[in-house]
Tab-separated table of C-alpha atoms and ligand atoms in Angstrom:
chain	number	residue	atom	x	y	z
Q	227	UNK	CA	13.091	7.924	5.685
Q	228	UNK	CA	12.847	4.073	6.275
Q	229	UNK	CA	11.911	1.976	3.116
Q	230	UNK	CA	8.512	0.438	3.675
Q	231	UNK	CA	8.152	-3.119	2.577
Q	232	UNK	CA	4.545	-3.923	2.480
Q	233	UNK	CA	2.706	-7.229	1.559
Q	234	UNK	CA	-0.728	-7.270	0.235
Q	235	UNK	CA	-2.293	-10.948	0.726
Q	236	UNK	CA	-5.448	-9.911	-1.079
Q	237	UNK	CA	-8.058	-12.846	-0.838
Q	238	UNK	CA	-5.611	-15.455	0.351
Q	239	UNK	CA	-4.995	-17.051	3.731
Q	240	UNK	CA	-7.231	-17.881	6.602
Q	241	UNK	CA	-6.459	-16.615	10.051
Q	242	UNK	CA	-4.225	-19.920	11.108
Q	243	UNK	CA	-2.676	-19.564	7.590
Q	244	UNK	CA	-1.685	-15.935	8.067
Q	245	UNK	CA	-0.495	-16.519	11.721
Q	246	UNK	CA	1.709	-19.388	10.403
Q	247	UNK	CA	3.452	-17.226	7.609
Q	248	UNK	CA	4.066	-14.361	9.871
Q	249	UNK	CA	5.414	-16.683	12.558
Q	250	UNK	CA	7.817	-18.126	9.850
Q	251	UNK	CA	8.840	-14.583	8.942
Q	252	UNK	CA	9.659	-13.737	12.296
Q	253	UNK	CA	11.742	-16.516	12.765
Q	254	UNK	CA	13.527	-15.984	9.464
Q	255	UNK	CA	14.087	-12.248	10.405
Q	256	UNK	CA	15.446	-12.939	13.742
Q	257	UNK	CA	12.449	-10.836	15.262
Q	258	UNK	CA	13.328	-7.596	13.754
Q	259	UNK	CA	12.831	-5.570	10.450
Q	260	UNK	CA	16.410	-4.992	8.916
Q	261	UNK	CA	17.958	-1.547	9.730
Q	262	UNK	CA	16.175	1.246	7.463
Q	263	UNK	CA	13.234	-0.905	6.788
Q	264	UNK	CA	9.624	-1.235	7.954
Q	265	UNK	CA	7.333	-3.991	7.220
Q	266	UNK	CA	3.809	-3.793	6.845
Q	267	UNK	CA	1.462	-6.824	6.149
Q	268	UNK	CA	-1.884	-6.202	4.599
Q	269	UNK	CA	-4.234	-9.191	5.314
Q	270	UNK	CA	-7.736	-10.216	4.734
Q	271	UNK	CA	-10.350	-8.808	7.472
Q	272	UNK	CA	-10.720	-12.573	8.717
Q	273	UNK	CA	-7.206	-13.080	9.376
Q	274	UNK	CA	-6.349	-9.311	10.762
Q	275	UNK	CA	-6.441	-10.195	14.298
Q	276	UNK	CA	-4.140	-13.101	13.966
Q	277	UNK	CA	-1.932	-11.442	11.733
Q	278	UNK	CA	-1.545	-8.403	14.039
Q	279	UNK	CA	-1.129	-10.706	16.991
Q	280	UNK	CA	1.729	-12.613	15.311
Q	281	UNK	CA	3.346	-9.619	13.993
Q	282	UNK	CA	4.230	-8.496	17.354
Q	283	UNK	CA	7.043	-10.899	17.212
Q	284	UNK	CA	8.723	-8.583	14.662
Q	285	UNK	CA	10.005	-5.192	15.899
Q	286	UNK	CA	9.375	-2.721	13.178
Q	287	UNK	CA	6.516	-4.556	11.658
Q	288	UNK	CA	2.708	-3.860	11.579
Q	289	UNK	CA	-0.300	-5.266	10.283
Q	290	UNK	CA	-2.880	-3.449	8.126
Q	291	UNK	CA	-6.354	-4.099	6.713
Q	292	UNK	CA	-7.014	-4.162	2.805
Q	293	UNK	CA	-10.335	-2.317	3.118
Q	294	UNK	CA	-12.668	-0.124	5.228
Q	295	UNK	CA	-15.610	2.049	5.133
Q	296	UNK	CA	-15.592	5.689	5.922
Q	297	UNK	CA	-18.184	5.633	8.894
Q	298	UNK	CA	-17.705	5.148	12.555
Q	299	UNK	CA	-20.419	2.292	12.624
Q	300	UNK	CA	-23.841	1.680	10.994
Q	301	UNK	CA	-26.087	-0.254	8.553
Q	302	UNK	CA	-23.046	-1.206	6.065
Q	303	UNK	CA	-23.515	-4.813	5.665
Q	304	UNK	CA	-20.155	-6.481	5.152
Q	305	UNK	CA	-18.028	-3.452	5.664
Q	306	UNK	CA	-15.553	-2.988	8.450
Q	307	UNK	CA	-14.703	0.351	10.341
Q	308	UNK	CA	-11.342	1.859	11.229
Q	309	UNK	CA	-12.210	1.343	14.921
Q	310	UNK	CA	-12.738	-2.479	14.192
Q	311	UNK	CA	-9.277	-2.382	12.487
Q	312	UNK	CA	-7.619	-0.783	15.239
Q	313	UNK	CA	-9.412	-3.222	17.791
Q	314	UNK	CA	-7.567	-6.019	15.861
Q	315	UNK	CA	-4.220	-4.358	16.723
Q	316	UNK	CA	-3.880	-3.323	13.092
Q	317	UNK	CA	-2.411	0.057	12.307
Q	318	UNK	CA	-2.723	0.557	8.499
Q	319	UNK	CA	-5.241	0.553	5.887
Q	320	UNK	CA	-5.024	0.310	1.990
Q	321	UNK	CA	-7.164	2.577	-0.005
Q	322	UNK	CA	-7.789	2.928	-3.949
Q	323	UNK	CA	-6.150	-0.464	-4.712
Q	324	UNK	CA	-6.667	-1.131	-8.445
Q	325	UNK	CA	-8.586	-4.222	-7.669
Q	326	UNK	CA	-11.134	-2.103	-5.684
Q	327	UNK	CA	-11.221	0.488	-8.280
Q	328	UNK	CA	-11.614	-1.518	-11.263
Q	329	UNK	CA	-13.370	-4.857	-10.006
Q	330	UNK	CA	-15.420	-3.179	-7.326
Q	331	UNK	CA	-16.196	0.160	-8.966
Q	332	UNK	CA	-14.791	2.386	-6.365
Q	333	UNK	CA	-14.521	6.101	-7.472
Q	334	UNK	CA	-11.949	8.630	-7.054
Q	335	UNK	CA	-14.241	10.475	-4.612
Q	336	UNK	CA	-14.817	7.362	-2.736
Q	337	UNK	CA	-11.135	6.489	-2.198
Q	338	UNK	CA	-10.624	10.124	-1.099
Q	339	UNK	CA	-13.474	9.953	1.656
Q	340	UNK	CA	-12.012	6.765	2.990
Q	341	UNK	CA	-8.428	8.076	2.985
Q	342	UNK	CA	-9.608	11.211	4.890
Q	343	UNK	CA	-11.718	9.245	7.370
Q	344	UNK	CA	-9.097	6.552	8.087
Q	345	UNK	CA	-6.390	9.328	8.860
Q	346	UNK	CA	-8.844	11.368	11.066
Q	347	UNK	CA	-9.675	7.960	12.858
Q	348	UNK	CA	-5.913	7.608	13.541
Q	349	UNK	CA	-4.861	4.778	11.031
Q	350	UNK	CA	-1.919	4.971	8.719
Q	351	UNK	CA	-2.867	4.972	5.102
Q	352	UNK	CA	-1.259	3.523	1.911
Q	353	UNK	CA	-3.153	5.316	-0.944
Q	354	UNK	CA	-2.765	3.392	-4.305
Q	355	UNK	CA	-2.626	5.091	-7.718
Q	356	UNK	CA	-1.761	3.839	-11.214
Q	357	UNK	CA	-2.803	3.967	-14.779
Q	358	UNK	CA	-4.340	1.081	-16.859
Q	359	UNK	CA	-2.701	0.023	-19.908
Q	360	UNK	CA	-5.234	2.001	-22.144
Q	361	UNK	CA	-4.681	5.101	-20.154
Q	362	UNK	CA	-0.776	4.686	-20.610
Q	363	UNK	CA	-0.810	4.094	-24.105
Q	364	UNK	CA	-3.473	7.099	-24.738
Q	365	UNK	CA	-0.715	9.314	-23.081
Q	366	UNK	CA	-2.636	9.818	-19.928
Q	367	UNK	CA	-0.140	8.805	-17.131
Q	368	UNK	CA	0.244	12.387	-15.873
Q	369	UNK	CA	-3.626	12.995	-15.932
Q	370	UNK	CA	-4.430	9.864	-14.121
Q	371	UNK	CA	-1.953	10.380	-11.422
Q	372	UNK	CA	-2.971	13.847	-10.864
Q	373	UNK	CA	-6.653	12.994	-10.724
Q	374	UNK	CA	-6.297	10.057	-8.419
Q	375	UNK	CA	-3.865	11.905	-6.026
Q	376	UNK	CA	-5.946	15.266	-6.011
Q	377	UNK	CA	-9.198	13.310	-5.321
Q	378	UNK	CA	-7.555	10.694	-3.001
Q	379	UNK	CA	-5.902	13.361	-0.548
Q	380	UNK	CA	-8.743	16.181	-1.161
Q	381	UNK	CA	-10.306	15.879	2.372
Q	382	UNK	CA	-7.243	14.672	4.479
Q	383	UNK	CA	-6.917	16.409	7.908
Q	384	UNK	CA	-4.595	19.492	7.745
Q	385	UNK	CA	-2.403	18.127	10.464
Q	386	UNK	CA	-1.627	14.803	9.058
Q	387	UNK	CA	1.840	13.514	9.674
Q	388	UNK	CA	3.770	12.321	6.737
Q	389	UNK	CA	4.524	9.163	8.293
Q	390	UNK	CA	0.766	8.233	8.638
Q	391	UNK	CA	0.450	8.444	4.863
Q	392	UNK	CA	2.134	6.691	2.007
Q	393	UNK	CA	1.335	6.353	-1.651
Q	394	UNK	CA	1.873	3.332	-3.968
Q	395	UNK	CA	2.338	3.856	-7.564
Q	396	UNK	CA	1.067	0.467	-9.081
Q	397	UNK	CA	0.653	0.534	-12.850
Q	398	UNK	CA	-2.520	-1.629	-13.353
Q	399	UNK	CA	-0.958	-3.444	-16.347
Q	400	UNK	CA	1.749	-4.631	-13.990
Q	401	UNK	CA	-0.355	-5.956	-11.024
Q	402	UNK	CA	-0.455	-9.933	-10.845
Q	403	UNK	CA	0.868	-10.024	-14.560
Q	404	UNK	CA	4.292	-10.792	-14.114
Q	405	UNK	CA	4.962	-7.616	-16.147
Q	406	UNK	CA	7.267	-5.133	-14.229
Q	407	UNK	CA	7.470	-1.582	-15.186
Q	408	UNK	CA	10.977	-0.779	-16.614
Q	409	UNK	CA	13.207	1.621	-14.711
Q	410	UNK	CA	12.511	4.460	-16.873
Q	411	UNK	CA	8.817	3.896	-16.361
Q	412	UNK	CA	9.135	3.803	-12.594
Q	413	UNK	CA	11.584	6.912	-12.399
Q	414	UNK	CA	9.076	8.843	-14.372
Q	415	UNK	CA	6.000	7.983	-12.484
Q	416	UNK	CA	7.724	8.464	-9.009
Q	417	UNK	CA	9.070	11.667	-9.852
Q	418	UNK	CA	5.690	12.757	-11.092
Q	419	UNK	CA	3.937	11.638	-7.914
Q	420	UNK	CA	6.561	13.316	-5.806
Q	421	UNK	CA	6.072	16.817	-7.618
Q	422	UNK	CA	2.158	16.367	-7.461
Q	423	UNK	CA	2.457	15.611	-3.844
Q	424	UNK	CA	4.455	18.799	-3.481
Q	425	UNK	CA	1.658	20.750	-4.916
Q	426	UNK	CA	-0.856	19.082	-2.663
Q	427	UNK	CA	0.987	18.682	0.592
Q	428	UNK	CA	3.753	21.348	0.335
Q	429	UNK	CA	6.636	20.525	2.634
Q	430	UNK	CA	5.422	17.200	3.627
Q	431	UNK	CA	5.835	15.790	0.039
Q	432	UNK	CA	9.487	15.063	0.709
Q	433	UNK	CA	8.698	12.833	3.653
Q	434	UNK	CA	5.833	10.954	2.163
Q	435	UNK	CA	6.855	7.543	1.109
Q	436	UNK	CA	5.994	6.526	-2.300
Q	437	UNK	CA	6.096	2.684	-3.034
Q	438	UNK	CA	6.269	0.934	-6.235
Q	439	UNK	CA	4.087	-2.161	-6.739
Q	440	UNK	CA	3.473	-4.573	-9.760
Q	441	UNK	CA	5.114	-7.751	-9.956
Q	442	UNK	CA	7.821	-7.333	-7.565
Q	443	UNK	CA	9.803	-10.414	-6.996
Q	444	UNK	CA	12.944	-11.375	-5.227
Q	445	UNK	CA	14.885	-11.205	-8.458
Q	446	UNK	CA	13.814	-7.440	-9.460
Q	447	UNK	CA	13.279	-5.975	-5.853
Q	448	UNK	CA	16.951	-4.812	-5.160
Q	449	UNK	CA	17.031	-2.623	-8.449
Q	450	UNK	CA	13.445	-1.206	-8.019
Q	451	UNK	CA	14.411	0.002	-4.409
Q	452	UNK	CA	17.546	1.368	-5.732
Q	453	UNK	CA	15.726	3.956	-8.014
Q	454	UNK	CA	15.294	7.633	-7.135
Q	455	UNK	CA	12.073	8.302	-5.278
Q	456	UNK	CA	11.330	4.763	-4.630
Q	457	UNK	CA	10.735	4.551	-0.709
Q	458	UNK	CA	9.377	0.963	-0.709
Q	459	UNK	CA	7.566	-1.743	-2.445
Q	460	UNK	CA	4.129	-3.355	-2.230
Q	461	UNK	CA	4.215	-7.019	-3.074
Q	462	UNK	CA	1.152	-9.236	-3.989
Q	463	UNK	CA	1.954	-12.557	-5.346
Q	464	UNK	CA	5.467	-12.992	-4.031
Q	465	UNK	CA	4.710	-11.956	-0.353
Q	466	UNK	CA	2.503	-14.985	0.056
Q	467	UNK	CA	5.604	-17.057	0.999
Q	468	UNK	CA	7.613	-16.084	3.782
Q	469	UNK	CA	10.969	-16.978	2.354
Q	470	UNK	CA	10.091	-14.990	-0.757
Q	471	UNK	CA	8.857	-11.815	1.029
Q	472	UNK	CA	11.942	-12.189	3.274
Q	473	UNK	CA	14.315	-12.003	0.215
Q	474	UNK	CA	12.383	-8.831	-0.829
Q	475	UNK	CA	12.529	-7.290	2.577
Q	476	UNK	CA	16.481	-7.704	2.487
Q	477	UNK	CA	16.906	-6.799	-1.143
Q	478	UNK	CA	19.332	-4.173	-2.028
N	716	PEP	C1	-0.713	-5.817	-5.296
N	716	PEP	O1	-1.458	-6.655	-4.994
N	716	PEP	O2	-0.673	-4.564	-4.945
N	716	PEP	C2	0.318	-6.166	-6.244
N	716	PEP	C3	1.434	-5.249	-6.684
N	716	PEP	O3	0.513	-7.597	-6.769
N	716	PEP	P1	1.536	-8.308	-7.248
N	716	PEP	O4	2.897	-8.114	-6.616
N	716	PEP	O5	0.989	-9.830	-7.486
N	716	PEP	O6	1.608	-7.962	-8.720
């Protein structure tokens, strides 16, 4: 399985800024993702088309949306549909990011609806899961991961190809805080995710990528990527500059 090196640009970058960063990255990469790696850039909706266009200059890289609404079209002011995402030239969508769960109040059930609908519409989905500090301190890691994965994957189409689904384990206390989970924490959570996926997806679990996210930087990416059951990284802050994202993409 290729390792997935994913950027989440959150609410940063206009269309021209996004295109410029992708253009710079394309030059630095020499027009292709390194062997054994694939690159995904999740960009704001207003920059998605420019990002998808610019990323064509990198073989092995795709653009993704940070959010979508689970309907083909309709009276959902401010939302975007999978069809609109695909029309921008993007292939991926993020679901269940902790900022949407905790700031915007998305429930496990809604995340599940979005994940299933996006897959049914032909998008590749990266489902984010992870515990808050309070949940971790109360010993709730397994319960949270189990609930978020079970509800998140509840209605996915039975014929979902494993390469169209990825899970990102992102402990909420490590996102944007500069605190990275230690190797033992990452090993424990990723192994839990792998076995929970086994119970939910059967054989497909072994080929479903599990990424780590939470304050990944050029300095720690290599050691995180070397851990068992870590099939890539999802990077926020350190992906905003092409040079820093490049170092992560190339990290060993
Ligand atoms: C994220 O946005 O998913 C993330 C992990 O952010 P950061 O790398 O900034 O912690």
